[in-house]
């Protein structure tokens, strides 16, 4: 009996403590779920007078200058943002900021007022991860505690879609035929006319896991091409995507600033070269950051046969690659590519 009364007394004490806590919360409530009028006055009083600061910002491939700027609290930044790179770029805080600026284009934009540190970014896929960020650091009062936006961004890395290596492919899954394309017959000096479309496609990369792959002709890796030493290749690349893309054949020797230049959406070019060396070579998108474009599927193989190659019964081709998942249905994670943190059974 005594123990029962003691338990009831303890329970009563807990209820009383809870009532005191509720009463304490009620004292600081303004009745509308917000801060009391007195607290609002105190918060407003701690803000310094509003100020405006004008700065010039340069966007490049792949950087932002200045990389960081420190301002007083309650400062508004009036920026003149100029794209001095060869690729389209922007500068954003969430959805606010500049439009996508073409090379040489400028725009005036206002950010703020800032009361806490933030990070502005170029939100073209892969550009922020490659270094196109700008830290706006708000001077904090002595003794205050702030969380670095850079640290928060770093903590969010690697949150890609998870692959279950034991999952069974769906009924619509089709394997990639590993047979190499047939060698061309006849004399050398043949001209191979090839059309390649650069396009972003949401593709299932594992059972139930989709990613936005950047592809040549909707394939990742791209189509396997084949010819002989002495043959000429005329590859018409058309950018049918939403990002800038390009192509580079390791089997060629051409002007990099012409055939290898980045194409804007809707643009096209003819990449022409003579195959002078036998071997199996890589081709890929070379648009910065190239690692992101290659790691996201924009690569393939070209086979250049030597003279007098002996006939065989069957030929196969093999390429090696990995998957670095981003969020479901989104491009792969550039940070994971940089650190070679590919997705496999150990990640599930």
C-alpha positions as a LaTeX table, in Angstrom:
\begin{tabular}{lrrr}
\hline
Residue & $x$ (\AA) & $y$ (\AA) & $z$ (\AA) \\
\hline
Unk1 & 0.00 & 0.00 & 0.00 \\
Unk2 & 2.74 & 2.47 & 0.94 \\
Unk3 & 4.57 & 1.78 & $-2.30$ \\
Unk4 & 1.33 & 2.36 & $-4.23$ \\
Unk5 & 0.78 & 5.71 & $-2.54$ \\
Unk6 & 4.43 & 6.60 & $-3.27$ \\
Unk7 & 3.92 & 5.79 & $-6.97$ \\
Unk8 & 0.74 & 7.90 & $-7.04$ \\
Unk9 & 2.56 & 10.75 & $-5.30$ \\
Unk10 & 5.43 & 10.55 & $-7.80$ \\
Unk11 & 2.97 & 10.52 & $-10.69$ \\
Unk12 & 1.25 & 13.56 & $-9.18$ \\
Unk13 & 4.59 & 15.34 & $-8.97$ \\
Unk14 & 5.23 & 14.59 & $-12.68$ \\
Unk15 & 1.80 & 16.02 & $-13.59$ \\
Unk16 & 2.50 & 19.10 & $-11.52$ \\
Unk17 & 5.87 & 19.58 & $-13.22$ \\
Unk18 & 4.13 & 19.22 & $-16.57$ \\
Unk19 & 1.57 & 21.84 & $-15.58$ \\
Unk20 & 4.35 & 24.21 & $-14.56$ \\
Unk21 & 6.07 & 23.63 & $-17.91$ \\
Unk22 & 2.84 & 24.38 & $-19.81$ \\
Unk23 & 2.35 & 27.50 & $-17.69$ \\
Unk24 & 5.92 & 28.59 & $-18.45$ \\
Unk25 & 5.36 & 28.12 & $-22.20$ \\
Unk26 & 2.10 & 30.09 & $-21.95$ \\
Unk27 & 3.94 & 33.02 & $-20.42$ \\
Unk28 & 6.11 & 33.49 & $-23.53$ \\
Unk29 & 3.35 & 32.80 & $-26.07$ \\
Unk30 & 1.60 & 35.67 & $-27.84$ \\
Unk31 & $-1.57$ & 33.60 & $-28.23$ \\
Unk32 & $-1.05$ & 33.18 & $-31.98$ \\
Unk33 & 1.72 & 30.59 & $-32.02$ \\
Unk34 & 4.42 & 33.24 & $-32.59$ \\
Unk35 & 6.83 & 35.28 & $-30.53$ \\
Unk36 & 5.45 & 37.70 & $-27.95$ \\
Unk37 & 5.32 & 41.39 & $-28.82$ \\
Unk38 & 8.03 & 42.10 & $-26.28$ \\
Unk39 & 10.28 & 39.40 & $-27.77$ \\
Unk40 & 9.70 & 40.81 & $-31.28$ \\
Unk41 & 10.72 & 44.27 & $-30.06$ \\
Unk42 & 13.90 & 42.82 & $-28.54$ \\
Unk43 & 14.72 & 40.92 & $-31.78$ \\
Unk44 & 14.17 & 44.05 & $-33.88$ \\
Unk45 & 16.28 & 46.09 & $-31.51$ \\
Unk46 & 19.26 & 43.70 & $-31.96$ \\
Unk47 & 19.36 & 44.23 & $-35.74$ \\
Unk48 & 21.70 & 47.01 & $-36.90$ \\
Unk49 & 20.34 & 49.64 & $-39.31$ \\
Unk50 & 19.84 & 48.31 & $-42.87$ \\
Unk51 & 22.72 & 48.88 & $-45.27$ \\
Unk52 & 23.30 & 48.28 & $-49.00$ \\
Unk53 & 26.55 & 47.17 & $-50.57$ \\
Unk54 & 27.28 & 47.09 & $-54.32$ \\
Unk55 & 29.77 & 44.50 & $-55.65$ \\
Unk56 & 30.87 & 43.01 & $-58.97$ \\
Unk57 & 30.80 & 39.22 & $-59.27$ \\
Unk58 & 32.57 & 37.19 & $-61.97$ \\
Unk59 & 31.39 & 33.72 & $-63.05$ \\
Unk60 & 33.93 & 31.49 & $-64.80$ \\
Unk61 & 34.62 & 27.86 & $-65.67$ \\
Unk62 & 34.25 & 26.72 & $-62.85$ \\
Unk63 & 34.60 & 29.43 & $-60.22$ \\
Unk64 & 32.93 & 32.46 & $-58.65$ \\
Unk65 & 34.88 & 35.62 & $-57.75$ \\
Unk66 & 34.85 & 36.71 & $-55.03$ \\
Unk67 & 34.68 & 33.29 & $-53.41$ \\
Unk68 & 33.36 & 34.79 & $-50.19$ \\
Unk69 & 32.35 & 38.14 & $-48.75$ \\
Unk70 & 31.70 & 39.26 & $-45.18$ \\
Unk71 & 28.90 & 41.72 & $-44.44$ \\
Unk72 & 27.20 & 43.18 & $-41.41$ \\
Unk73 & 23.82 & 41.82 & $-40.42$ \\
Unk74 & 20.84 & 43.35 & $-42.25$ \\
Unk75 & 22.91 & 44.08 & $-45.37$ \\
Unk76 & 21.47 & 43.92 & $-48.89$ \\
Unk77 & 23.88 & 43.09 & $-51.72$ \\
Unk78 & 23.41 & 44.73 & $-55.11$ \\
Unk79 & 25.43 & 42.56 & $-57.49$ \\
Unk80 & 26.50 & 43.04 & $-61.08$ \\
Unk81 & 27.06 & 39.44 & $-62.15$ \\
Unk82 & 29.07 & 38.81 & $-65.34$ \\
Unk83 & 29.68 & 35.46 & $-66.99$ \\
Unk84 & 33.27 & 35.49 & $-68.26$ \\
Unk85 & 33.33 & 31.74 & $-68.86$ \\
Unk86 & 32.76 & 29.73 & $-72.02$ \\
Unk87 & 29.70 & 27.97 & $-70.58$ \\
Unk88 & 26.29 & 29.27 & $-69.44$ \\
Unk89 & 26.18 & 30.00 & $-65.69$ \\
Unk90 & 23.93 & 31.65 & $-63.11$ \\
Unk91 & 24.07 & 32.73 & $-59.47$ \\
Unk92 & 21.22 & 31.68 & $-57.20$ \\
Unk93 & 19.99 & 31.67 & $-53.62$ \\
Unk94 & 17.27 & 29.05 & $-53.81$ \\
Unk95 & 15.06 & 30.14 & $-56.72$ \\
Unk96 & 16.09 & 33.81 & $-56.53$ \\
Unk97 & 18.98 & 35.21 & $-58.52$ \\
Unk98 & 20.15 & 35.69 & $-62.07$ \\
Unk99 & 18.84 & 34.02 & $-65.17$ \\
Unk100 & 21.11 & 31.58 & $-67.00$ \\
Unk101 & 23.76 & 33.91 & $-68.38$ \\
Unk102 & 25.39 & 33.20 & $-71.73$ \\
Unk103 & 29.15 & 33.81 & $-72.10$ \\
Unk104 & 29.84 & 37.56 & $-71.90$ \\
Unk105 & 26.38 & 38.40 & $-70.51$ \\
Unk106 & 25.78 & 40.45 & $-67.34$ \\
Unk107 & 22.81 & 41.01 & $-65.05$ \\
Unk108 & 22.16 & 43.20 & $-62.02$ \\
Unk109 & 20.46 & 41.38 & $-59.16$ \\
Unk110 & 19.71 & 42.03 & $-55.49$ \\
Unk111 & 20.19 & 39.51 & $-52.67$ \\
Unk112 & 19.20 & 40.00 & $-49.03$ \\
Unk113 & 18.92 & 41.59 & $-46.59$ \\
Unk114 & 21.10 & 38.96 & $-44.92$ \\
Unk115 & 20.73 & 38.21 & $-41.22$ \\
Unk116 & 22.61 & 34.89 & $-41.33$ \\
Unk117 & 25.37 & 33.36 & $-43.41$ \\
Unk118 & 24.29 & 31.74 & $-46.69$ \\
Unk119 & 25.84 & 30.22 & $-49.78$ \\
Unk120 & 25.04 & 31.38 & $-53.32$ \\
Unk121 & 25.58 & 28.84 & $-56.10$ \\
Unk122 & 25.47 & 28.24 & $-59.82$ \\
Unk123 & 22.65 & 25.69 & $-59.99$ \\
Unk124 & 23.59 & 24.21 & $-63.38$ \\
Unk125 & 23.97 & 20.49 & $-62.49$ \\
Unk126 & 27.46 & 19.75 & $-61.23$ \\
Unk127 & 28.73 & 23.33 & $-61.25$ \\
Unk128 & 28.27 & 24.04 & $-57.52$ \\
Unk129 & 29.90 & 20.72 & $-56.61$ \\
Unk130 & 32.80 & 21.64 & $-58.90$ \\
Unk131 & 33.40 & 24.89 & $-57.01$ \\
Unk132 & 30.90 & 27.47 & $-58.28$ \\
Unk133 & 29.81 & 28.74 & $-54.87$ \\
Unk134 & 30.03 & 32.06 & $-53.05$ \\
Unk135 & 29.82 & 32.32 & $-49.27$ \\
Unk136 & 28.09 & 35.38 & $-47.83$ \\
Unk137 & 29.30 & 35.51 & $-44.25$ \\
Unk138 & 27.28 & 37.63 & $-41.83$ \\
Unk139 & 29.32 & 38.96 & $-38.94$ \\
Unk140 & 27.86 & 37.33 & $-35.82$ \\
Unk141 & 27.59 & 39.03 & $-32.40$ \\
Unk142 & 30.18 & 37.92 & $-29.86$ \\
Unk143 & 29.25 & 34.65 & $-28.18$ \\
Unk144 & 26.63 & 33.69 & $-30.76$ \\
Unk145 & 26.60 & 30.29 & $-32.46$ \\
Unk146 & 26.09 & 29.80 & $-36.18$ \\
Unk147 & 26.13 & 26.74 & $-38.42$ \\
Unk148 & 28.24 & 26.96 & $-41.54$ \\
Unk149 & 26.18 & 26.62 & $-44.71$ \\
Unk150 & 29.20 & 24.95 & $-46.29$ \\
Unk151 & 29.16 & 22.36 & $-43.51$ \\
Unk152 & 25.45 & 21.81 & $-44.03$ \\
Unk153 & 26.00 & 21.35 & $-47.76$ \\
Unk154 & 28.81 & 18.87 & $-47.10$ \\
Unk155 & 26.60 & 16.93 & $-44.70$ \\
Unk156 & 23.98 & 16.55 & $-47.42$ \\
Unk157 & 26.38 & 14.91 & $-49.89$ \\
Unk158 & 26.03 & 11.22 & $-50.66$ \\
Unk159 & 22.27 & 11.05 & $-50.10$ \\
Unk160 & 21.69 & 9.31 & $-53.41$ \\
Unk161 & 19.12 & 6.68 & $-54.29$ \\
Unk162 & 20.01 & 3.29 & $-52.82$ \\
Unk163 & 20.64 & 0.26 & $-55.04$ \\
Unk164 & 19.52 & $-3.19$ & $-53.89$ \\
Unk165 & 21.97 & $-5.58$ & $-55.55$ \\
Unk166 & 19.70 & $-8.54$ & $-54.74$ \\
Unk167 & 16.62 & $-7.09$ & $-56.44$ \\
Unk168 & 15.21 & $-8.80$ & $-59.53$ \\
Unk169 & 15.02 & $-6.82$ & $-62.79$ \\
Unk170 & 11.52 & $-6.01$ & $-64.05$ \\
Unk171 & 9.80 & $-7.57$ & $-67.04$ \\
Unk172 & 10.81 & $-4.70$ & $-69.34$ \\
Unk173 & 14.53 & $-5.02$ & $-68.61$ \\
Unk174 & 16.69 & $-5.67$ & $-71.67$ \\
Unk175 & 20.34 & $-6.64$ & $-71.59$ \\
Unk176 & 22.94 & $-4.82$ & $-73.68$ \\
Unk177 & 24.23 & $-7.12$ & $-76.43$ \\
Unk178 & 28.03 & $-7.42$ & $-75.92$ \\
Unk179 & 28.74 & $-8.39$ & $-79.55$ \\
Unk180 & 31.04 & $-5.89$ & $-81.22$ \\
Unk181 & 29.76 & $-4.22$ & $-84.40$ \\
Unk182 & 30.97 & $-5.96$ & $-87.52$ \\
Unk183 & 34.24 & $-4.80$ & $-89.05$ \\
Unk184 & 33.87 & $-2.86$ & $-92.28$ \\
Unk185 & 34.77 & $-4.72$ & $-95.44$ \\
Unk186 & 36.51 & $-3.56$ & $-98.59$ \\
Unk187 & 39.28 & $-1.05$ & $-98.98$ \\
Unk188 & 40.39 & 1.55 & $-96.47$ \\
Unk189 & 39.54 & 5.20 & $-96.84$ \\
Unk190 & 35.82 & 4.71 & $-96.23$ \\
Unk191 & 33.90 & 7.70 & $-94.82$ \\
Unk192 & 31.64 & 6.82 & $-91.87$ \\
Unk193 & 28.80 & 9.32 & $-91.43$ \\
Unk194 & 27.37 & 9.05 & $-87.93$ \\
Unk195 & 24.68 & 11.02 & $-86.12$ \\
Unk196 & 24.89 & 11.35 & $-82.34$ \\
Unk197 & 22.33 & 13.20 & $-80.21$ \\
Unk198 & 23.29 & 14.51 & $-76.78$ \\
Unk199 & 20.25 & 14.29 & $-74.53$ \\
Unk200 & 19.37 & 13.89 & $-70.84$ \\
Unk201 & 17.18 & 10.84 & $-70.20$ \\
Unk202 & 15.66 & 9.42 & $-67.00$ \\
Unk203 & 16.67 & 5.74 & $-67.14$ \\
Unk204 & 16.31 & 2.81 & $-64.76$ \\
Unk205 & 19.88 & 1.95 & $-63.73$ \\
Unk206 & 18.94 & $-0.81$ & $-61.27$ \\
Unk207 & 15.64 & $-2.44$ & $-60.26$ \\
Unk208 & 13.39 & 0.41 & $-59.05$ \\
Unk209 & 16.18 & 3.03 & $-59.24$ \\
Unk210 & 16.07 & 5.78 & $-61.86$ \\
Unk211 & 18.66 & 8.44 & $-62.64$ \\
Unk212 & 18.84 & 11.32 & $-65.10$ \\
Unk213 & 21.66 & 10.06 & $-67.31$ \\
Unk214 & 23.38 & 12.29 & $-69.85$ \\
Unk215 & 23.58 & 10.20 & $-72.99$ \\
Unk216 & 24.61 & 9.85 & $-76.60$ \\
Unk217 & 21.57 & 8.56 & $-78.56$ \\
Unk218 & 19.80 & 7.73 & $-75.31$ \\
Unk219 & 22.42 & 5.13 & $-74.33$ \\
Unk220 & 24.88 & 5.00 & $-71.47$ \\
Unk221 & 27.56 & 4.06 & $-72.49$ \\
Unk222 & 27.04 & 5.45 & $-75.99$ \\
Unk223 & 27.01 & 3.42 & $-79.22$ \\
Unk224 & 30.14 & 1.48 & $-80.16$ \\
Unk225 & 31.68 & 2.80 & $-83.41$ \\
Unk226 & 34.08 & 0.93 & $-85.70$ \\
Unk227 & 36.32 & 1.54 & $-88.71$ \\
Unk228 & 39.80 & 0.94 & $-90.15$ \\
Unk229 & 43.05 & 2.84 & $-90.10$ \\
Unk230 & 42.76 & 5.34 & $-92.93$ \\
Unk231 & 38.98 & 5.71 & $-92.64$ \\
Unk232 & 37.35 & 9.09 & $-92.13$ \\
Unk233 & 34.66 & 9.73 & $-89.53$ \\
Unk234 & 32.12 & 12.51 & $-89.93$ \\
Unk235 & 30.20 & 12.62 & $-86.66$ \\
Unk236 & 27.29 & 15.05 & $-86.54$ \\
Unk237 & 26.64 & 15.90 & $-82.91$ \\
Unk238 & 23.33 & 17.59 & $-82.09$ \\
Unk239 & 22.55 & 18.86 & $-78.62$ \\
Unk240 & 18.91 & 17.95 & $-77.97$ \\
Unk241 & 19.25 & 18.36 & $-74.21$ \\
Unk242 & 18.84 & 21.22 & $-71.75$ \\
Unk243 & 22.54 & 21.52 & $-70.78$ \\
Unk244 & 25.71 & 22.28 & $-72.71$ \\
Unk245 & 27.40 & 19.16 & $-74.14$ \\
Unk246 & 30.32 & 18.30 & $-76.42$ \\
Unk247 & 32.28 & 15.33 & $-77.76$ \\
Unk248 & 35.96 & 14.35 & $-77.83$ \\
Unk249 & 37.41 & 11.32 & $-79.65$ \\
Unk250 & 40.69 & 10.08 & $-78.23$ \\
Unk251 & 41.34 & 8.48 & $-81.63$ \\
Unk252 & 41.52 & 11.89 & $-83.34$ \\
Unk253 & 43.83 & 14.86 & $-83.66$ \\
Unk254 & 41.68 & 17.93 & $-84.23$ \\
Unk255 & 41.43 & 21.51 & $-83.00$ \\
Unk256 & 40.04 & 21.18 & $-79.49$ \\
Unk257 & 38.47 & 24.67 & $-79.56$ \\
Unk258 & 36.46 & 23.83 & $-82.68$ \\
Unk259 & 35.20 & 20.25 & $-82.91$ \\
Unk260 & 35.44 & 19.77 & $-79.14$ \\
Unk261 & 33.66 & 23.01 & $-78.21$ \\
Unk262 & 30.56 & 22.95 & $-76.01$ \\
Unk263 & 27.24 & 23.15 & $-77.85$ \\
Unk264 & 24.29 & 25.01 & $-76.44$ \\
Unk265 & 20.88 & 23.27 & $-76.54$ \\
Unk266 & 19.71 & 23.13 & $-80.16$ \\
Unk267 & 23.18 & 23.56 & $-81.67$ \\
Unk268 & 24.93 & 21.07 & $-83.95$ \\
Unk269 & 28.40 & 20.52 & $-85.42$ \\
Unk270 & 30.27 & 18.07 & $-87.63$ \\
Unk271 & 33.30 & 16.49 & $-85.93$ \\
Unk272 & 35.55 & 15.17 & $-88.72$ \\
Unk273 & 38.80 & 13.26 & $-88.40$ \\
Unk274 & 40.90 & 10.59 & $-90.10$ \\
Unk275 & 41.68 & 7.50 & $-88.02$ \\
Unk276 & 45.46 & 7.14 & $-88.25$ \\
Unk277 & 46.15 & 4.78 & $-85.35$ \\
Unk278 & 44.68 & 1.37 & $-84.59$ \\
Unk279 & 43.26 & 0.53 & $-81.19$ \\
Unk280 & 40.15 & 0.81 & $-79.04$ \\
Unk281 & 39.65 & 4.38 & $-77.85$ \\
Unk282 & 37.32 & 6.27 & $-75.60$ \\
Unk283 & 35.05 & 9.09 & $-76.74$ \\
Unk284 & 33.23 & 11.29 & $-74.26$ \\
Unk285 & 31.65 & 14.64 & $-73.48$ \\
Unk286 & 34.37 & 17.12 & $-72.52$ \\
Unk287 & 32.14 & 19.90 & $-71.16$ \\
Unk288 & 33.20 & 21.08 & $-67.69$ \\
Unk289 & 33.07 & 19.50 & $-65.26$ \\
Unk290 & 34.02 & 16.61 & $-67.59$ \\
Unk291 & 34.02 & 14.12 & $-64.71$ \\
Unk292 & 30.32 & 14.80 & $-64.11$ \\
Unk293 & 29.37 & 14.38 & $-67.78$ \\
Unk294 & 31.44 & 11.20 & $-68.18$ \\
Unk295 & 30.39 & 9.75 & $-64.82$ \\
Unk296 & 26.78 & 10.44 & $-65.71$ \\
Unk297 & 26.92 & 8.33 & $-68.88$ \\
Unk298 & 28.39 & 10.44 & $-71.70$ \\
Unk299 & 31.13 & 8.13 & $-72.95$ \\
Unk300 & 31.61 & 5.27 & $-75.38$ \\
Unk301 & 34.14 & 3.27 & $-77.39$ \\
Unk302 & 35.44 & 3.49 & $-80.95$ \\
Unk303 & 37.31 & 0.55 & $-82.49$ \\
Unk304 & 39.95 & 1.26 & $-85.18$ \\
Unk305 & 41.11 & $-1.97$ & $-86.84$ \\
Unk306 & 44.72 & $-2.32$ & $-88.02$ \\
Unk307 & 45.53 & $-3.51$ & $-91.54$ \\
Unk308 & 45.46 & $-7.27$ & $-92.03$ \\
Unk309 & 43.54 & $-8.07$ & $-88.84$ \\
Unk310 & 42.94 & $-11.83$ & $-88.71$ \\
Unk311 & 39.35 & $-13.02$ & $-88.83$ \\
Unk312 & 37.82 & $-14.59$ & $-85.70$ \\
Unk313 & 34.57 & $-16.44$ & $-85.05$ \\
Unk314 & 33.07 & $-13.86$ & $-82.70$ \\
Unk315 & 34.04 & $-10.50$ & $-81.18$ \\
Unk316 & 32.86 & $-8.84$ & $-77.99$ \\
Unk317 & 33.36 & $-5.39$ & $-76.51$ \\
Unk318 & 33.64 & $-4.49$ & $-72.85$ \\
Unk319 & 33.68 & $-1.12$ & $-71.13$ \\
Unk320 & 34.03 & $-0.42$ & $-67.42$ \\
Unk321 & 32.05 & 2.16 & $-65.51$ \\
Unk322 & 30.35 & 2.80 & $-62.17$ \\
Unk323 & 27.15 & 4.37 & $-60.86$ \\
Unk324 & 27.29 & 7.30 & $-58.44$ \\
Unk325 & 23.65 & 7.84 & $-57.58$ \\
Unk326 & 22.10 & 11.20 & $-56.92$ \\
Unk327 & 18.49 & 11.53 & $-55.70$ \\
Unk328 & 15.91 & 9.39 & $-57.49$ \\
Unk329 & 15.43 & 10.57 & $-61.07$ \\
Unk330 & 18.20 & 13.18 & $-60.77$ \\
Unk331 & 21.78 & 13.35 & $-62.14$ \\
Unk332 & 24.58 & 11.44 & $-60.44$ \\
Unk333 & 26.44 & 12.92 & $-57.48$ \\
Unk334 & 29.63 & 14.73 & $-58.56$ \\
Unk335 & 31.06 & 14.67 & $-55.03$ \\
Unk336 & 30.76 & 10.88 & $-54.96$ \\
Unk337 & 32.47 & 10.71 & $-58.37$ \\
Unk338 & 35.31 & 12.91 & $-57.12$ \\
Unk339 & 35.89 & 10.66 & $-54.09$ \\
Unk340 & 35.27 & 7.43 & $-56.09$ \\
Unk341 & 32.42 & 6.53 & $-53.73$ \\
Unk342 & 30.49 & 4.45 & $-56.25$ \\
Unk343 & 27.28 & 2.63 & $-55.38$ \\
Unk344 & 27.39 & $-1.13$ & $-54.93$ \\
Unk345 & 26.01 & $-3.84$ & $-52.67$ \\
Unk346 & 27.96 & $-2.48$ & $-49.70$ \\
Unk347 & 25.93 & 0.74 & $-49.87$ \\
Unk348 & 22.54 & $-0.98$ & $-49.56$ \\
\hline
\end{tabular}
